[in-house]
mmCIF file of C-alpha atoms in Angstrom:
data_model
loop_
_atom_site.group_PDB
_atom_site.id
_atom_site.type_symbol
_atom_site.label_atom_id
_atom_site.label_comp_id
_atom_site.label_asym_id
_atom_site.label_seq_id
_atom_site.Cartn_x
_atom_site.Cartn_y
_atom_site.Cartn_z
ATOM 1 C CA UNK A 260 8.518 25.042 -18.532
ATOM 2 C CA UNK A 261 8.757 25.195 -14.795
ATOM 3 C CA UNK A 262 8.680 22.743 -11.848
ATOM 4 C CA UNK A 263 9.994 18.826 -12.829
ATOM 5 C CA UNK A 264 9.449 17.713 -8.612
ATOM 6 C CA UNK A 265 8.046 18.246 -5.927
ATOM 7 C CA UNK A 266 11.032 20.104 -3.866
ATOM 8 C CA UNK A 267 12.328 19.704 -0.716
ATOM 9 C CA UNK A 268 9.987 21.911 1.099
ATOM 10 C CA UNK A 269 7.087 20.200 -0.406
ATOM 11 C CA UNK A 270 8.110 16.798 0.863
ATOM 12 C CA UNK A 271 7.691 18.546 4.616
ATOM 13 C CA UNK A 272 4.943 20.025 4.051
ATOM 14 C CA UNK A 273 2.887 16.916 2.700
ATOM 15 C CA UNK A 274 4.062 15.065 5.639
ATOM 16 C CA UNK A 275 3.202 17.723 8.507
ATOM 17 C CA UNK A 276 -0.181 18.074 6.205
ATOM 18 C CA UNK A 277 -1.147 14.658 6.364
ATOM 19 C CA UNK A 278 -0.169 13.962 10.243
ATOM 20 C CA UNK A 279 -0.660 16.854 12.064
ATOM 21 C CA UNK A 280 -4.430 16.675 12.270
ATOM 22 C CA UNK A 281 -6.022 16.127 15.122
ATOM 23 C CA UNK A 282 -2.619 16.429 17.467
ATOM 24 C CA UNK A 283 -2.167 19.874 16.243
ATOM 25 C CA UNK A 284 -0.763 21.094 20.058
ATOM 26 C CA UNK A 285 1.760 17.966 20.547
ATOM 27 C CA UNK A 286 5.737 18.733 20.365
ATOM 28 C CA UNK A 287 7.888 16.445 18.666
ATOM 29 C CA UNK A 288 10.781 15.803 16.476
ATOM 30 C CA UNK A 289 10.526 14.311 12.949
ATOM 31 C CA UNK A 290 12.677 12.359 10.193
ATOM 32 C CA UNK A 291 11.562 11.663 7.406
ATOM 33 C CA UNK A 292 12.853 9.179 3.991
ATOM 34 C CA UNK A 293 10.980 9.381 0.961
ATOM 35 C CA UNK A 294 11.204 8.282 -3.176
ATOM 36 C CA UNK A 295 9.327 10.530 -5.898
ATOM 37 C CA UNK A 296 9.474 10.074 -9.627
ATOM 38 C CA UNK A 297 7.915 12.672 -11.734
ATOM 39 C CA UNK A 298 7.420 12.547 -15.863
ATOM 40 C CA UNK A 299 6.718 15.194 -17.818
ATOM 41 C CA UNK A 300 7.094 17.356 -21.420
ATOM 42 C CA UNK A 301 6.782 20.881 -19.520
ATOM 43 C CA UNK A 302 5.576 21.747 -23.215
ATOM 44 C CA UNK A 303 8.712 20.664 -25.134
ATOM 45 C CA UNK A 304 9.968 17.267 -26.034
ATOM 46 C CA UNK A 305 11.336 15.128 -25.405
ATOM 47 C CA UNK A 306 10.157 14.298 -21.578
ATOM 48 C CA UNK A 307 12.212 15.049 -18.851
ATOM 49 C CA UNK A 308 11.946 12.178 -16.298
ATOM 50 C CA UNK A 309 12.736 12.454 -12.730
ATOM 51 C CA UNK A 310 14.029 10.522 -9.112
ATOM 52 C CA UNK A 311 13.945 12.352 -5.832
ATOM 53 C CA UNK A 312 15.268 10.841 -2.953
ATOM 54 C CA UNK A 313 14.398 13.702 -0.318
ATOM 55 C CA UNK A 314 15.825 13.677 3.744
ATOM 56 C CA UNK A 315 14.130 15.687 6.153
ATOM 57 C CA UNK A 316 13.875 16.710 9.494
ATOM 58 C CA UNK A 317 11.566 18.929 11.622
ATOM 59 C CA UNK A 318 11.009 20.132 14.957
ATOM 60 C CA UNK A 319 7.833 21.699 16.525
ATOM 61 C CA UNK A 320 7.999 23.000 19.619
ATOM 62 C CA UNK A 321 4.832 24.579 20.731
ATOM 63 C CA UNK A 322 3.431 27.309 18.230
ATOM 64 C CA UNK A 323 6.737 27.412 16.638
ATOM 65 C CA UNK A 324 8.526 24.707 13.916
ATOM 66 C CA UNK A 325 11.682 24.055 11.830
ATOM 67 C CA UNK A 326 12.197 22.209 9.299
ATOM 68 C CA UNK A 327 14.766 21.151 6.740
ATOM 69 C CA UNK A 328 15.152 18.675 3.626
ATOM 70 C CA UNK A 329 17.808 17.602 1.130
ATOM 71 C CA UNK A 330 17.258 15.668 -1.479
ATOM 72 C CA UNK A 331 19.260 13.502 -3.826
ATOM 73 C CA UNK A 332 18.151 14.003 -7.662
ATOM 74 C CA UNK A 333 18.627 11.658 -10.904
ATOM 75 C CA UNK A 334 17.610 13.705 -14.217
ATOM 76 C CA UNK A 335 17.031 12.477 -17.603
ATOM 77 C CA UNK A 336 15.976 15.149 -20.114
ATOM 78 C CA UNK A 337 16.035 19.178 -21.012
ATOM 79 C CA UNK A 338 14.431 20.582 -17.978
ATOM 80 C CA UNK A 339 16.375 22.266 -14.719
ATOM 81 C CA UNK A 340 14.074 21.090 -11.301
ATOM 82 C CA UNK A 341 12.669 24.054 -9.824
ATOM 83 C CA UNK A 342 11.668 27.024 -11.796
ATOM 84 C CA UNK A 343 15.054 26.661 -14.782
ATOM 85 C CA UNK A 344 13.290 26.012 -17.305
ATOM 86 C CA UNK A 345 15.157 24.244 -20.270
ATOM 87 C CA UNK A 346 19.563 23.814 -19.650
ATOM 88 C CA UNK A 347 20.761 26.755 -21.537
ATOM 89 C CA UNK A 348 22.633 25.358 -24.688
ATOM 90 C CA UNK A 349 22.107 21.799 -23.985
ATOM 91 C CA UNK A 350 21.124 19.397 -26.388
ATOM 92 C CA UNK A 351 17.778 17.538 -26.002
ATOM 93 C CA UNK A 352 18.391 15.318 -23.442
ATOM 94 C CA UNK A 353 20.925 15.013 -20.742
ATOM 95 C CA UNK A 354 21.177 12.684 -17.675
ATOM 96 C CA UNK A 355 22.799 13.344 -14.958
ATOM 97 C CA UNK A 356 22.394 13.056 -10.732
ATOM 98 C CA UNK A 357 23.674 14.361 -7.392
ATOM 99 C CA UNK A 358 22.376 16.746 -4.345
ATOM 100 C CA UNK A 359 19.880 18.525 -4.998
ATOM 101 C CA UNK A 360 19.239 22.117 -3.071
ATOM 102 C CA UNK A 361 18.854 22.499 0.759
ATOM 103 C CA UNK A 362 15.306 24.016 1.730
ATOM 104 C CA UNK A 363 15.288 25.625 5.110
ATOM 105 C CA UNK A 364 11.671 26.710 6.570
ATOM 106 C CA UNK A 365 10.465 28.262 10.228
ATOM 107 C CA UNK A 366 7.349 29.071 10.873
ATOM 108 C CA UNK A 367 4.828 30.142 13.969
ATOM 109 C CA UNK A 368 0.917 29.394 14.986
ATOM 110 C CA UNK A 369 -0.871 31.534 15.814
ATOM 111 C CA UNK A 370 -3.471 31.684 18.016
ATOM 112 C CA UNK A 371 -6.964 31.947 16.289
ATOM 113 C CA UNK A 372 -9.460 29.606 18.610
ATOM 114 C CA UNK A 373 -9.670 26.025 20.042
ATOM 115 C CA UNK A 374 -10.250 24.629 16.540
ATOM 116 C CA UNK A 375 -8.781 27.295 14.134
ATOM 117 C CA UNK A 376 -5.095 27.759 13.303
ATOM 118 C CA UNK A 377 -2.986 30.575 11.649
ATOM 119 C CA UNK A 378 0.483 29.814 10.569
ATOM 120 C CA UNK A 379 2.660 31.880 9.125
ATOM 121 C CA UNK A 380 6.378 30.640 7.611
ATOM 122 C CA UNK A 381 9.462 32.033 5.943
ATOM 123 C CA UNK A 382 11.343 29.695 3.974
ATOM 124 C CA UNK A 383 14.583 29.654 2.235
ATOM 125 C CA UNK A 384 16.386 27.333 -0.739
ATOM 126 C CA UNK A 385 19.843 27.637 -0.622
ATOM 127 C CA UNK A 386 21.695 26.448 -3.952
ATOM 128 C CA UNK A 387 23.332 22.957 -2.842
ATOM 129 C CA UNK A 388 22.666 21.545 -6.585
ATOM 130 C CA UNK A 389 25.251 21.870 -9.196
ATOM 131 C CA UNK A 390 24.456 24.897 -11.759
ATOM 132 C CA UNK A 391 26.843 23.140 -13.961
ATOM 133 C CA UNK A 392 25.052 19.749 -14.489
ATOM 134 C CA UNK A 393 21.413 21.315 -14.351
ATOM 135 C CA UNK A 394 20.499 20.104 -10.978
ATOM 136 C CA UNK A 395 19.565 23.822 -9.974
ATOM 137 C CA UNK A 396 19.100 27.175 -10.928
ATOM 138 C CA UNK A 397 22.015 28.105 -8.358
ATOM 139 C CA UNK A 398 19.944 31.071 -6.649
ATOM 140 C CA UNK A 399 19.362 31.378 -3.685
ATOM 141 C CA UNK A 400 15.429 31.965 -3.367
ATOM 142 C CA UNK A 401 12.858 33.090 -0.386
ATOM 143 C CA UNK A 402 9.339 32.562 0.516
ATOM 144 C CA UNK A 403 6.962 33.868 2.559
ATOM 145 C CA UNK A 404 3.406 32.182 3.395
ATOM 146 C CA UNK A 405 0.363 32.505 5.324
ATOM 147 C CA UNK A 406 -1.957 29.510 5.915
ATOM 148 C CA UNK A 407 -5.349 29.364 7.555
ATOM 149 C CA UNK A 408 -6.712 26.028 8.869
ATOM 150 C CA UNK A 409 -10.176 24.866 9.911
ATOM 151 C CA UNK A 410 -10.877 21.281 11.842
ATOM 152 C CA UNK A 411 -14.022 20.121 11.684
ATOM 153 C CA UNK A 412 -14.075 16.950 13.901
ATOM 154 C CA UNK A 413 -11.585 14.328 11.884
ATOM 155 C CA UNK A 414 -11.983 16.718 8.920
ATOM 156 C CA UNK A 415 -9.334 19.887 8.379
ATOM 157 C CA UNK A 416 -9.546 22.353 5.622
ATOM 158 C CA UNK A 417 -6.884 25.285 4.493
ATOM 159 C CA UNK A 418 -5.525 27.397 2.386
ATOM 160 C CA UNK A 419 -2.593 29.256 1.861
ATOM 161 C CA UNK A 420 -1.292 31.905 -0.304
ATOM 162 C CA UNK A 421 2.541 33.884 -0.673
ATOM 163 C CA UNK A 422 5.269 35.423 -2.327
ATOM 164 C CA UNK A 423 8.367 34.036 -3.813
ATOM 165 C CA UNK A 424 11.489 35.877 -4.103
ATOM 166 C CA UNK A 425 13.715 34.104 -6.641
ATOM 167 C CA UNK A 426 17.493 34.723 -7.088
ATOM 168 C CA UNK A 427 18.176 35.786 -10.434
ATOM 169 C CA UNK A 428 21.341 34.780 -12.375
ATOM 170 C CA UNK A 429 22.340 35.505 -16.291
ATOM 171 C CA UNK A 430 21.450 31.973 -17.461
ATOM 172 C CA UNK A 431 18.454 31.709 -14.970
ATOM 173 C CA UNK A 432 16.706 35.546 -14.947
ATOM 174 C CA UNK A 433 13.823 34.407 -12.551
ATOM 175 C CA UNK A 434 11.371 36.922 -11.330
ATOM 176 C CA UNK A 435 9.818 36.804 -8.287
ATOM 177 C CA UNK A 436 6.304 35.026 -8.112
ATOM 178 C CA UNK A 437 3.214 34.664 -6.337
ATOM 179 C CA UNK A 438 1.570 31.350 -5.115
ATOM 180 C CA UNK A 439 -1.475 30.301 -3.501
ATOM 181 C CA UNK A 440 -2.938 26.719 -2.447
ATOM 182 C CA UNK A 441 -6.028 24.610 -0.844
ATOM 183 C CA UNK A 442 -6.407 21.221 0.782
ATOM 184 C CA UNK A 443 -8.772 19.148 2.694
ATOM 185 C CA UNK A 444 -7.816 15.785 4.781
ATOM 186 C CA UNK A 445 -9.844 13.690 6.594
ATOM 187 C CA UNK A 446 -8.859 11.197 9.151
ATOM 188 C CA UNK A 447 -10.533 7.620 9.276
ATOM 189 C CA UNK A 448 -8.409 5.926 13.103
ATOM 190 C CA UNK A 449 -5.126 5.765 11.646
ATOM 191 C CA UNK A 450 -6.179 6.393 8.006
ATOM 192 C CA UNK A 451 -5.707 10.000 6.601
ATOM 193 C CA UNK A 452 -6.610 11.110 3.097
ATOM 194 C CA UNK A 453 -5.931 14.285 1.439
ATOM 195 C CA UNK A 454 -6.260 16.085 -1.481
ATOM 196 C CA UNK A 455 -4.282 19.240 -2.256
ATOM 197 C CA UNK A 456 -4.256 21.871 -5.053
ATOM 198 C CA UNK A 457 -1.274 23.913 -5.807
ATOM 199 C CA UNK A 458 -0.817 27.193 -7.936
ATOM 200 C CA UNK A 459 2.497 28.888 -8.886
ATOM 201 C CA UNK A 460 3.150 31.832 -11.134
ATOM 202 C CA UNK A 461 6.193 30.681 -13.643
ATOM 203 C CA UNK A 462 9.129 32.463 -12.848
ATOM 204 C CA UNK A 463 10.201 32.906 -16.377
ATOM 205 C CA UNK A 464 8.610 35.390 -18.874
ATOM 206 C CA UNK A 465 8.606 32.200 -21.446
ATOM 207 C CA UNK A 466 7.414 29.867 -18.858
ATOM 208 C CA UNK A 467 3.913 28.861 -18.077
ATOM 209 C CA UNK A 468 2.218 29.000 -14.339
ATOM 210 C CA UNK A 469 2.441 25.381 -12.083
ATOM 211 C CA UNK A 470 -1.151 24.029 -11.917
ATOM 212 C CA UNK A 471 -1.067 20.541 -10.233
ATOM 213 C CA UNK A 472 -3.388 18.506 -8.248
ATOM 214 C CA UNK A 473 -2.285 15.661 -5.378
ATOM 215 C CA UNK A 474 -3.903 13.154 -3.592
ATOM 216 C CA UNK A 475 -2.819 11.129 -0.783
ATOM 217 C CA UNK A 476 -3.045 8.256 1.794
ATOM 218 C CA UNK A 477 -1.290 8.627 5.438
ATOM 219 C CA UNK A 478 -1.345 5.301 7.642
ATOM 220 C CA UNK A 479 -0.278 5.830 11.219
ATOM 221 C CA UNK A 480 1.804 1.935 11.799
ATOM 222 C CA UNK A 481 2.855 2.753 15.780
ATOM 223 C CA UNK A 482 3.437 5.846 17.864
ATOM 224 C CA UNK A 483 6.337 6.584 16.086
ATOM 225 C CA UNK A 484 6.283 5.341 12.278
ATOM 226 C CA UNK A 485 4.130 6.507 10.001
ATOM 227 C CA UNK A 486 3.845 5.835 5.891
ATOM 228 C CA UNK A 487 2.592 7.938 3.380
ATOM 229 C CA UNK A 488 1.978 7.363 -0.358
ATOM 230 C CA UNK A 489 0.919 10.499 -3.065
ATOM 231 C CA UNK A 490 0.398 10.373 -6.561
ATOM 232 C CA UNK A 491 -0.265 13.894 -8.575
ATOM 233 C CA UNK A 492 -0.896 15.222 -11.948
ATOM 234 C CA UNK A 493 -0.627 18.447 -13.803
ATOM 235 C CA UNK A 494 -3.254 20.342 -14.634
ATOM 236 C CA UNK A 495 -0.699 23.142 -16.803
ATOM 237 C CA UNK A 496 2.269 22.734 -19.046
ATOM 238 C CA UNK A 497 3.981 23.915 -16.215
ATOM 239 C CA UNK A 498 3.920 21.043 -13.580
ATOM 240 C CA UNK A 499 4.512 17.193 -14.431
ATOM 241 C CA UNK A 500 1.990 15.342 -16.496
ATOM 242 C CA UNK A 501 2.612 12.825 -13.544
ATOM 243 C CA UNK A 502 4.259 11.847 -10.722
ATOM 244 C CA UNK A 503 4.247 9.698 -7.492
ATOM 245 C CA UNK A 504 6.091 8.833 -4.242
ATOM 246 C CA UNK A 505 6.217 7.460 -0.640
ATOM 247 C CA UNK A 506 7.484 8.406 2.385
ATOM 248 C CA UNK A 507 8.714 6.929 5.945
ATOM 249 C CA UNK A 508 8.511 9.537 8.726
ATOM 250 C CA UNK A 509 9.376 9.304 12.223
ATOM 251 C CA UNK A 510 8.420 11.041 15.402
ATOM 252 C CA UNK A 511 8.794 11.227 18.639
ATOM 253 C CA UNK A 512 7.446 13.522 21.232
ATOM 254 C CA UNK A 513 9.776 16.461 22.748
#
């Protein structure tokens, strides 16, 4: 059993995904509302069903970002988000809700050529969720990634790969994990598509890797709203079955 949601950091990095191509060198600050649900078994029963309501906020300011997202969490079944696995001692299904963990990320560009970007980011999940109701693992865990993009025109491609060092409590003995990724997006005027794979060792001996696909739609409404809808399945017992959710972002130039 391992990830029930997309987490906070994931949320970000969908949106800056979808909307950074072609205005890869423009500064600006971003907020950002979104919804997810997420259903799945996670290779157990019964089904642990899920409501994120993530905040976020990021700032890029030349080669260099920040970014940040908390989300709000309703749970109905075994399963701990993140990489918990099952509630220790619980009974089959519990429901419960509050804050869910606080996902901190910086990261730099670096320069490749006119049409070729490096990035490289260090991110951190500090435990905001309660341990005690099984919103969170309550580690505190770190990840480092590297990402290499290619825009072709209106079309980008990338792929990314890192390491995940997971806090490690006696309920929750994660080990540290590696995890790799690929998408393509192609812009149409203010229409953007995507389609993103994800990979993730599971951080539990018992627990199976994260496998999941995602596909999305971006629509640009002004200069500074934009709304994006996902929906993505699991290709492993270790991700959703499947799972869905929009999001409002908005920007500004800095």
């Amino acid at each position: 059993m391992k990830n029930i949601f997309r987490s906070a950091a994931a949320f970000a990095a969908i949106a800056a995904a979808t909307f950074a191509m072609p205005a890869q060198a423009e500064d600006y600050l971003q907020l950002s509302l979104g919804a997810d649900y997420s259903n799945g078994d996670y290779g157990t029963t019964p089904d642990t069903d899920m409501l994120a309501i993530p905040v976020g906020f990021k700032l890029k300011e030349g080669d260099f970002f920040v970014r940040a997202s908390l989300p709000w969490l309703r749970v109905e079944g075994p399963a701990v988000p993140g990489d918990g696995g099952a509630i220790p001692g619980a009974g089959p299904t519990t429901s419960r809700s509050g804050i869910g963990d606080l996902s901190l990320a910086a990261g730099y560009s670096l320069p490749v050529g006119d049409t070729t970007f490096f990035d490289v980011t260090g991110k951190v999940k500090l435990p905001t969720a309660s341990e005690e109701k099984g919103l969170g693992t309550g580690t505190t865990d770190f990840t480092a990634e590297a990402e290499l993009t290619q825009v072709f025109g209106q079309t980008s491609v990338s792929v990314r790969g890192g390491r995940r060092f997971n806090g490690s409590t006696a309920a929750f003995p994660l080990e540290d994990v590696w995890q790799a990724g690929a998408g393509i997006y192609h812009a149409y005027g203010d229409l953007t598509l995507g389609l993103d794979y994800d990979w993730r060792e599971g951080a539990l001996p018992t627990a199976p890797d994260r496998s999941e696909l995602t596909g999305s739609i971006g629509f640009k409404l002004n200069e500074k709203f934009r709304l994006q809808g996902y929906a993505y399945t699991g290709l492993s017992d270790g991700s959703p079955d499947l799972g869905g959710g929009l999001q409002l972002v908005y920007r500004i130039g800095t």
